[in-house]
Amino acid sequence: MTKPTVSAAGGAMPSRILSRHNLIDEATGEVNLWVLKGLARREALATYGAITPRSLRSALREHAGPIPQLQTAWRERHGCPSNTS
C-alpha cells in the first residue's frame, strides 16, 4: 500500500514530491513556490531545529541559489532561447 500524496490531516508532504528536481515545473518552466517553501522549511528544521524567520531566510537562500541554472537548463531542453550574459 502506498502513501497518499496529500495528507488529509495536513501532515508532511512525501519526500519524493519535495525535491530539487521538482523546483521547476516541467510543463511551464516556472518555479514551484510550494516546493521551494517546503524545502526551505525542511532544511530550517533539520539545520536549526526550529522554523524561525532567520532559519527560513538562510534555508531559502540555499535552495533558491540554483534556480537560474535550473531555468536555463529547462529552456535549453525545450528549445527556448536562454539569456546567458
CSV table of N, CA and C in Angstrom, one decimal:
chain,number,residue,atom,x,y,z
A,1,MET,N,0.8,-1.2,0.0
A,1,MET,CA,0.0,0.0,0.0
A,1,MET,C,0.9,1.2,0.0
A,2,THR,N,0.6,2.2,-0.9
A,2,THR,CA,1.4,3.4,-1.0
A,2,THR,C,0.8,4.5,-0.2
A,3,LYS,N,1.6,5.4,0.2
A,3,LYS,CA,1.2,6.6,1.0
A,3,LYS,C,0.5,7.6,0.0
A,4,PRO,N,-0.6,8.2,0.5
A,4,PRO,CA,-1.2,9.2,-0.4
A,4,PRO,C,-0.4,10.4,-0.5
A,5,THR,N,-0.5,11.1,-1.6
A,5,THR,CA,0.3,12.3,-1.8
A,5,THR,C,-0.1,13.5,-1.0
A,6,VAL,N,-1.4,13.5,-0.7
A,6,VAL,CA,-1.9,14.7,0.1
A,6,VAL,C,-2.5,14.1,1.4
A,7,SER,N,-1.9,14.6,2.5
A,7,SER,CA,-2.4,14.1,3.8
A,7,SER,C,-3.7,14.8,4.2
A,8,ALA,N,-4.7,14.0,4.6
A,8,ALA,CA,-6.0,14.6,5.0
A,8,ALA,C,-5.9,15.4,6.2
A,9,ALA,N,-4.9,15.1,7.1
A,9,ALA,CA,-4.7,15.8,8.3
A,9,ALA,C,-3.8,17.0,8.2
A,10,GLY,N,-3.3,17.2,7.0
A,10,GLY,CA,-2.4,18.4,6.8
A,10,GLY,C,-1.0,18.1,7.3
A,11,GLY,N,-0.6,16.8,7.2
A,11,GLY,CA,0.8,16.4,7.7
A,11,GLY,C,1.8,16.8,6.6
A,12,ALA,N,3.0,16.2,6.8
A,12,ALA,CA,4.2,16.5,6.0
A,12,ALA,C,3.9,15.9,4.6
A,13,MET,N,4.5,16.5,3.6
A,13,MET,CA,4.4,16.0,2.2
A,13,MET,C,5.5,14.9,2.0
A,14,PRO,N,5.2,13.9,1.2
A,14,PRO,CA,6.1,12.9,0.9
A,14,PRO,C,7.4,13.4,0.4
A,15,SER,N,8.6,12.8,0.7
A,15,SER,CA,9.9,13.3,0.3
A,15,SER,C,10.1,13.3,-1.2
A,16,ARG,N,9.4,12.4,-1.9
A,16,ARG,CA,9.6,12.3,-3.4
A,16,ARG,C,9.0,13.6,-4.1
A,17,ILE,N,8.1,14.2,-3.4
A,17,ILE,CA,7.5,15.4,-4.0
A,17,ILE,C,8.3,16.7,-3.8
A,18,LEU,N,8.9,16.7,-2.6
A,18,LEU,CA,9.7,17.9,-2.2
A,18,LEU,C,11.2,17.5,-2.5
A,19,SER,N,11.6,17.8,-3.7
A,19,SER,CA,13.0,17.6,-4.1
A,19,SER,C,13.4,18.7,-5.0
A,20,ARG,N,14.7,18.9,-5.2
A,20,ARG,CA,15.2,19.9,-6.1
A,20,ARG,C,14.8,19.7,-7.5
A,21,HIS,N,14.5,18.4,-7.8
A,21,HIS,CA,14.1,18.1,-9.2
A,21,HIS,C,12.7,18.7,-9.5
A,22,ASN,N,12.0,18.9,-8.5
A,22,ASN,CA,10.6,19.5,-8.7
A,22,ASN,C,10.5,21.0,-8.5
A,23,LEU,N,11.7,21.6,-8.4
A,23,LEU,CA,11.6,23.1,-8.2
A,23,LEU,C,11.1,23.8,-9.5
A,24,ILE,N,11.4,23.3,-10.6
A,24,ILE,CA,11.0,23.9,-11.9
A,24,ILE,C,9.9,23.0,-12.4
A,25,ASP,N,8.7,23.6,-12.7
A,25,ASP,CA,7.6,22.9,-13.3
A,25,ASP,C,8.0,22.5,-14.7
A,26,GLU,N,8.0,21.2,-15.0
A,26,GLU,CA,8.4,20.7,-16.3
A,26,GLU,C,7.5,21.2,-17.4
A,27,ALA,N,6.3,21.4,-17.2
A,27,ALA,CA,5.3,21.9,-18.2
A,27,ALA,C,5.5,23.3,-18.6
A,28,THR,N,5.7,24.2,-17.6
A,28,THR,CA,5.8,25.6,-17.9
A,28,THR,C,7.1,26.3,-17.7
A,29,GLY,N,8.0,25.6,-17.0
A,29,GLY,CA,9.3,26.2,-16.7
A,29,GLY,C,9.3,27.2,-15.6
A,30,GLU,N,8.2,27.4,-14.9
A,30,GLU,CA,8.2,28.3,-13.8
A,30,GLU,C,8.6,27.6,-12.5
A,31,VAL,N,8.9,28.4,-11.5
A,31,VAL,CA,9.3,27.9,-10.2
A,31,VAL,C,8.1,27.5,-9.4
A,32,ASN,N,8.1,26.3,-8.9
A,32,ASN,CA,7.1,25.8,-8.0
A,32,ASN,C,7.4,26.3,-6.6
A,33,LEU,N,6.7,27.4,-6.2
A,33,LEU,CA,6.9,28.0,-4.9
A,33,LEU,C,6.6,27.2,-3.8
A,34,TRP,N,5.6,26.3,-3.9
A,34,TRP,CA,5.2,25.4,-2.8
A,34,TRP,C,6.3,24.4,-2.5
A,35,VAL,N,7.0,24.0,-3.6
A,35,VAL,CA,8.2,23.1,-3.4
A,35,VAL,C,9.3,23.8,-2.7
A,36,LEU,N,9.6,25.1,-3.2
A,36,LEU,CA,10.7,25.9,-2.6
A,36,LEU,C,10.4,26.1,-1.1
A,37,LYS,N,9.2,26.5,-0.8
A,37,LYS,CA,8.8,26.8,0.6
A,37,LYS,C,8.9,25.5,1.5
A,38,GLY,N,8.5,24.4,0.9
A,38,GLY,CA,8.6,23.1,1.7
A,38,GLY,C,10.0,22.7,1.9
A,39,LEU,N,10.9,22.9,0.9
A,39,LEU,CA,12.3,22.5,1.1
A,39,LEU,C,13.0,23.4,2.1
A,40,ALA,N,12.6,24.7,2.0
A,40,ALA,CA,13.2,25.7,3.0
A,40,ALA,C,12.8,25.3,4.4
A,41,ARG,N,11.5,25.0,4.6
A,41,ARG,CA,11.0,24.6,6.0
A,41,ARG,C,11.7,23.4,6.5
A,42,ARG,N,11.9,22.4,5.6
A,42,ARG,CA,12.5,21.1,6.0
A,42,ARG,C,14.0,21.4,6.3
A,43,GLU,N,14.7,22.2,5.5
A,43,GLU,CA,16.1,22.5,5.8
A,43,GLU,C,16.2,23.3,7.1
A,44,ALA,N,15.4,24.3,7.3
A,44,ALA,CA,15.4,25.1,8.5
A,44,ALA,C,15.2,24.2,9.8
A,45,LEU,N,14.3,23.3,9.7
A,45,LEU,CA,14.0,22.5,10.9
A,45,LEU,C,15.2,21.5,11.1
A,46,ALA,N,15.7,20.9,10.0
A,46,ALA,CA,16.8,20.0,10.1
A,46,ALA,C,18.1,20.7,10.6
A,47,THR,N,18.4,21.9,10.1
A,47,THR,CA,19.7,22.5,10.4
A,47,THR,C,19.6,23.3,11.8
A,48,TYR,N,18.5,24.0,12.0
A,48,TYR,CA,18.5,24.9,13.2
A,48,TYR,C,17.6,24.3,14.3
A,49,GLY,N,16.8,23.3,14.0
A,49,GLY,CA,15.9,22.8,15.0
A,49,GLY,C,14.6,23.5,15.2
A,50,ALA,N,14.4,24.6,14.5
A,50,ALA,CA,13.2,25.4,14.7
A,50,ALA,C,13.0,26.2,13.4
A,51,ILE,N,11.7,26.6,13.2
A,51,ILE,CA,11.4,27.3,12.0
A,51,ILE,C,11.2,28.8,12.4
A,52,THR,N,12.3,29.5,12.4
A,52,THR,CA,12.3,31.0,12.7
A,52,THR,C,12.5,31.8,11.4
A,53,PRO,N,12.2,33.1,11.4
A,53,PRO,CA,12.5,33.9,10.2
A,53,PRO,C,13.9,33.8,9.8
A,54,ARG,N,14.9,33.8,10.7
A,54,ARG,CA,16.3,33.7,10.3
A,54,ARG,C,16.6,32.4,9.7
A,55,SER,N,16.2,31.3,10.3
A,55,SER,CA,16.5,30.0,9.7
A,55,SER,C,15.8,29.8,8.4
A,56,LEU,N,14.6,30.3,8.2
A,56,LEU,CA,13.9,30.2,6.9
A,56,LEU,C,14.6,31.0,5.8
A,57,ARG,N,15.1,32.2,6.1
A,57,ARG,CA,15.9,33.0,5.2
A,57,ARG,C,17.1,32.3,4.7
A,58,SER,N,17.8,31.7,5.7
A,58,SER,CA,19.1,31.0,5.4
A,58,SER,C,18.8,29.8,4.5
A,59,ALA,N,17.8,29.0,4.9
A,59,ALA,CA,17.4,27.8,4.1
A,59,ALA,C,16.9,28.2,2.7
A,60,LEU,N,16.2,29.3,2.6
A,60,LEU,CA,15.7,29.7,1.3
A,60,LEU,C,16.8,30.2,0.4
A,61,ARG,N,17.8,30.8,0.9
A,61,ARG,CA,19.0,31.2,0.1
A,61,ARG,C,19.7,30.0,-0.4
A,62,GLU,N,19.8,29.0,0.4
A,62,GLU,CA,20.5,27.7,0.0
A,62,GLU,C,19.7,27.1,-1.2
A,63,HIS,N,18.4,27.0,-1.1
A,63,HIS,CA,17.7,26.3,-2.1
A,63,HIS,C,17.3,27.2,-3.3
A,64,ALA,N,17.3,28.5,-3.2
A,64,ALA,CA,17.0,29.3,-4.3
A,64,ALA,C,18.2,29.6,-5.2
A,65,GLY,N,19.4,29.3,-4.7
A,65,GLY,CA,20.6,29.6,-5.5
A,65,GLY,C,20.7,29.0,-6.8
A,66,PRO,N,20.4,27.7,-7.0
A,66,PRO,CA,20.5,27.1,-8.3
A,66,PRO,C,19.3,27.3,-9.2
A,67,ILE,N,18.3,28.1,-8.8
A,67,ILE,CA,17.1,28.2,-9.7
A,67,ILE,C,17.4,28.8,-11.0
A,68,PRO,N,18.2,29.9,-11.2
A,68,PRO,CA,18.5,30.4,-12.5
A,68,PRO,C,19.2,29.3,-13.4
A,69,GLN,N,20.0,28.5,-12.9
A,69,GLN,CA,20.6,27.4,-13.6
A,69,GLN,C,19.6,26.4,-14.1
A,70,LEU,N,18.7,26.0,-13.2
A,70,LEU,CA,17.7,25.1,-13.5
A,70,LEU,C,16.7,25.6,-14.6
A,71,GLN,N,16.4,26.9,-14.5
A,71,GLN,CA,15.6,27.5,-15.5
A,71,GLN,C,16.3,27.6,-16.9
A,72,THR,N,17.6,27.9,-16.9
A,72,THR,CA,18.3,27.9,-18.1
A,72,THR,C,18.4,26.5,-18.7
A,73,ALA,N,18.6,25.5,-17.9
A,73,ALA,CA,18.6,24.1,-18.4
A,73,ALA,C,17.2,23.7,-19.0
A,74,TRP,N,16.1,24.1,-18.3
A,74,TRP,CA,14.8,23.8,-18.8
A,74,TRP,C,14.6,24.5,-20.2
A,75,ARG,N,15.0,25.8,-20.3
A,75,ARG,CA,14.9,26.4,-21.6
A,75,ARG,C,15.7,25.7,-22.7
A,76,GLU,N,16.9,25.3,-22.4
A,76,GLU,CA,17.7,24.6,-23.4
A,76,GLU,C,17.0,23.2,-23.8
A,77,ARG,N,16.5,22.5,-22.8
A,77,ARG,CA,15.8,21.2,-23.1
A,77,ARG,C,14.6,21.4,-24.0
A,78,HIS,N,13.9,22.5,-23.9
A,78,HIS,CA,12.7,22.8,-24.6
A,78,HIS,C,12.9,23.7,-25.9
A,79,GLY,N,14.1,24.0,-26.2
A,79,GLY,CA,14.4,24.7,-27.4
A,79,GLY,C,14.1,26.2,-27.3
A,80,CYS,N,13.9,26.7,-26.1
A,80,CYS,CA,13.6,28.2,-26.0
A,80,CYS,C,14.9,28.9,-25.9
A,81,PRO,N,14.9,30.2,-26.3
A,81,PRO,CA,16.2,31.0,-26.2
A,81,PRO,C,16.5,31.2,-24.7
A,82,SER,N,17.7,31.1,-24.4
A,82,SER,CA,18.1,31.4,-23.0
A,82,SER,C,19.1,32.5,-22.9
A,83,ASN,N,18.9,33.4,-22.0
A,83,ASN,CA,19.7,34.6,-21.8
A,83,ASN,C,20.9,34.2,-21.0
A,84,THR,N,22.1,34.1,-21.6
A,84,THR,CA,23.3,33.8,-20.9
A,84,THR,C,24.3,35.0,-21.1
A,85,SER,N,24.3,35.9,-20.2
A,85,SER,CA,25.2,37.1,-20.4
A,85,SER,C,26.1,37.2,-19.2
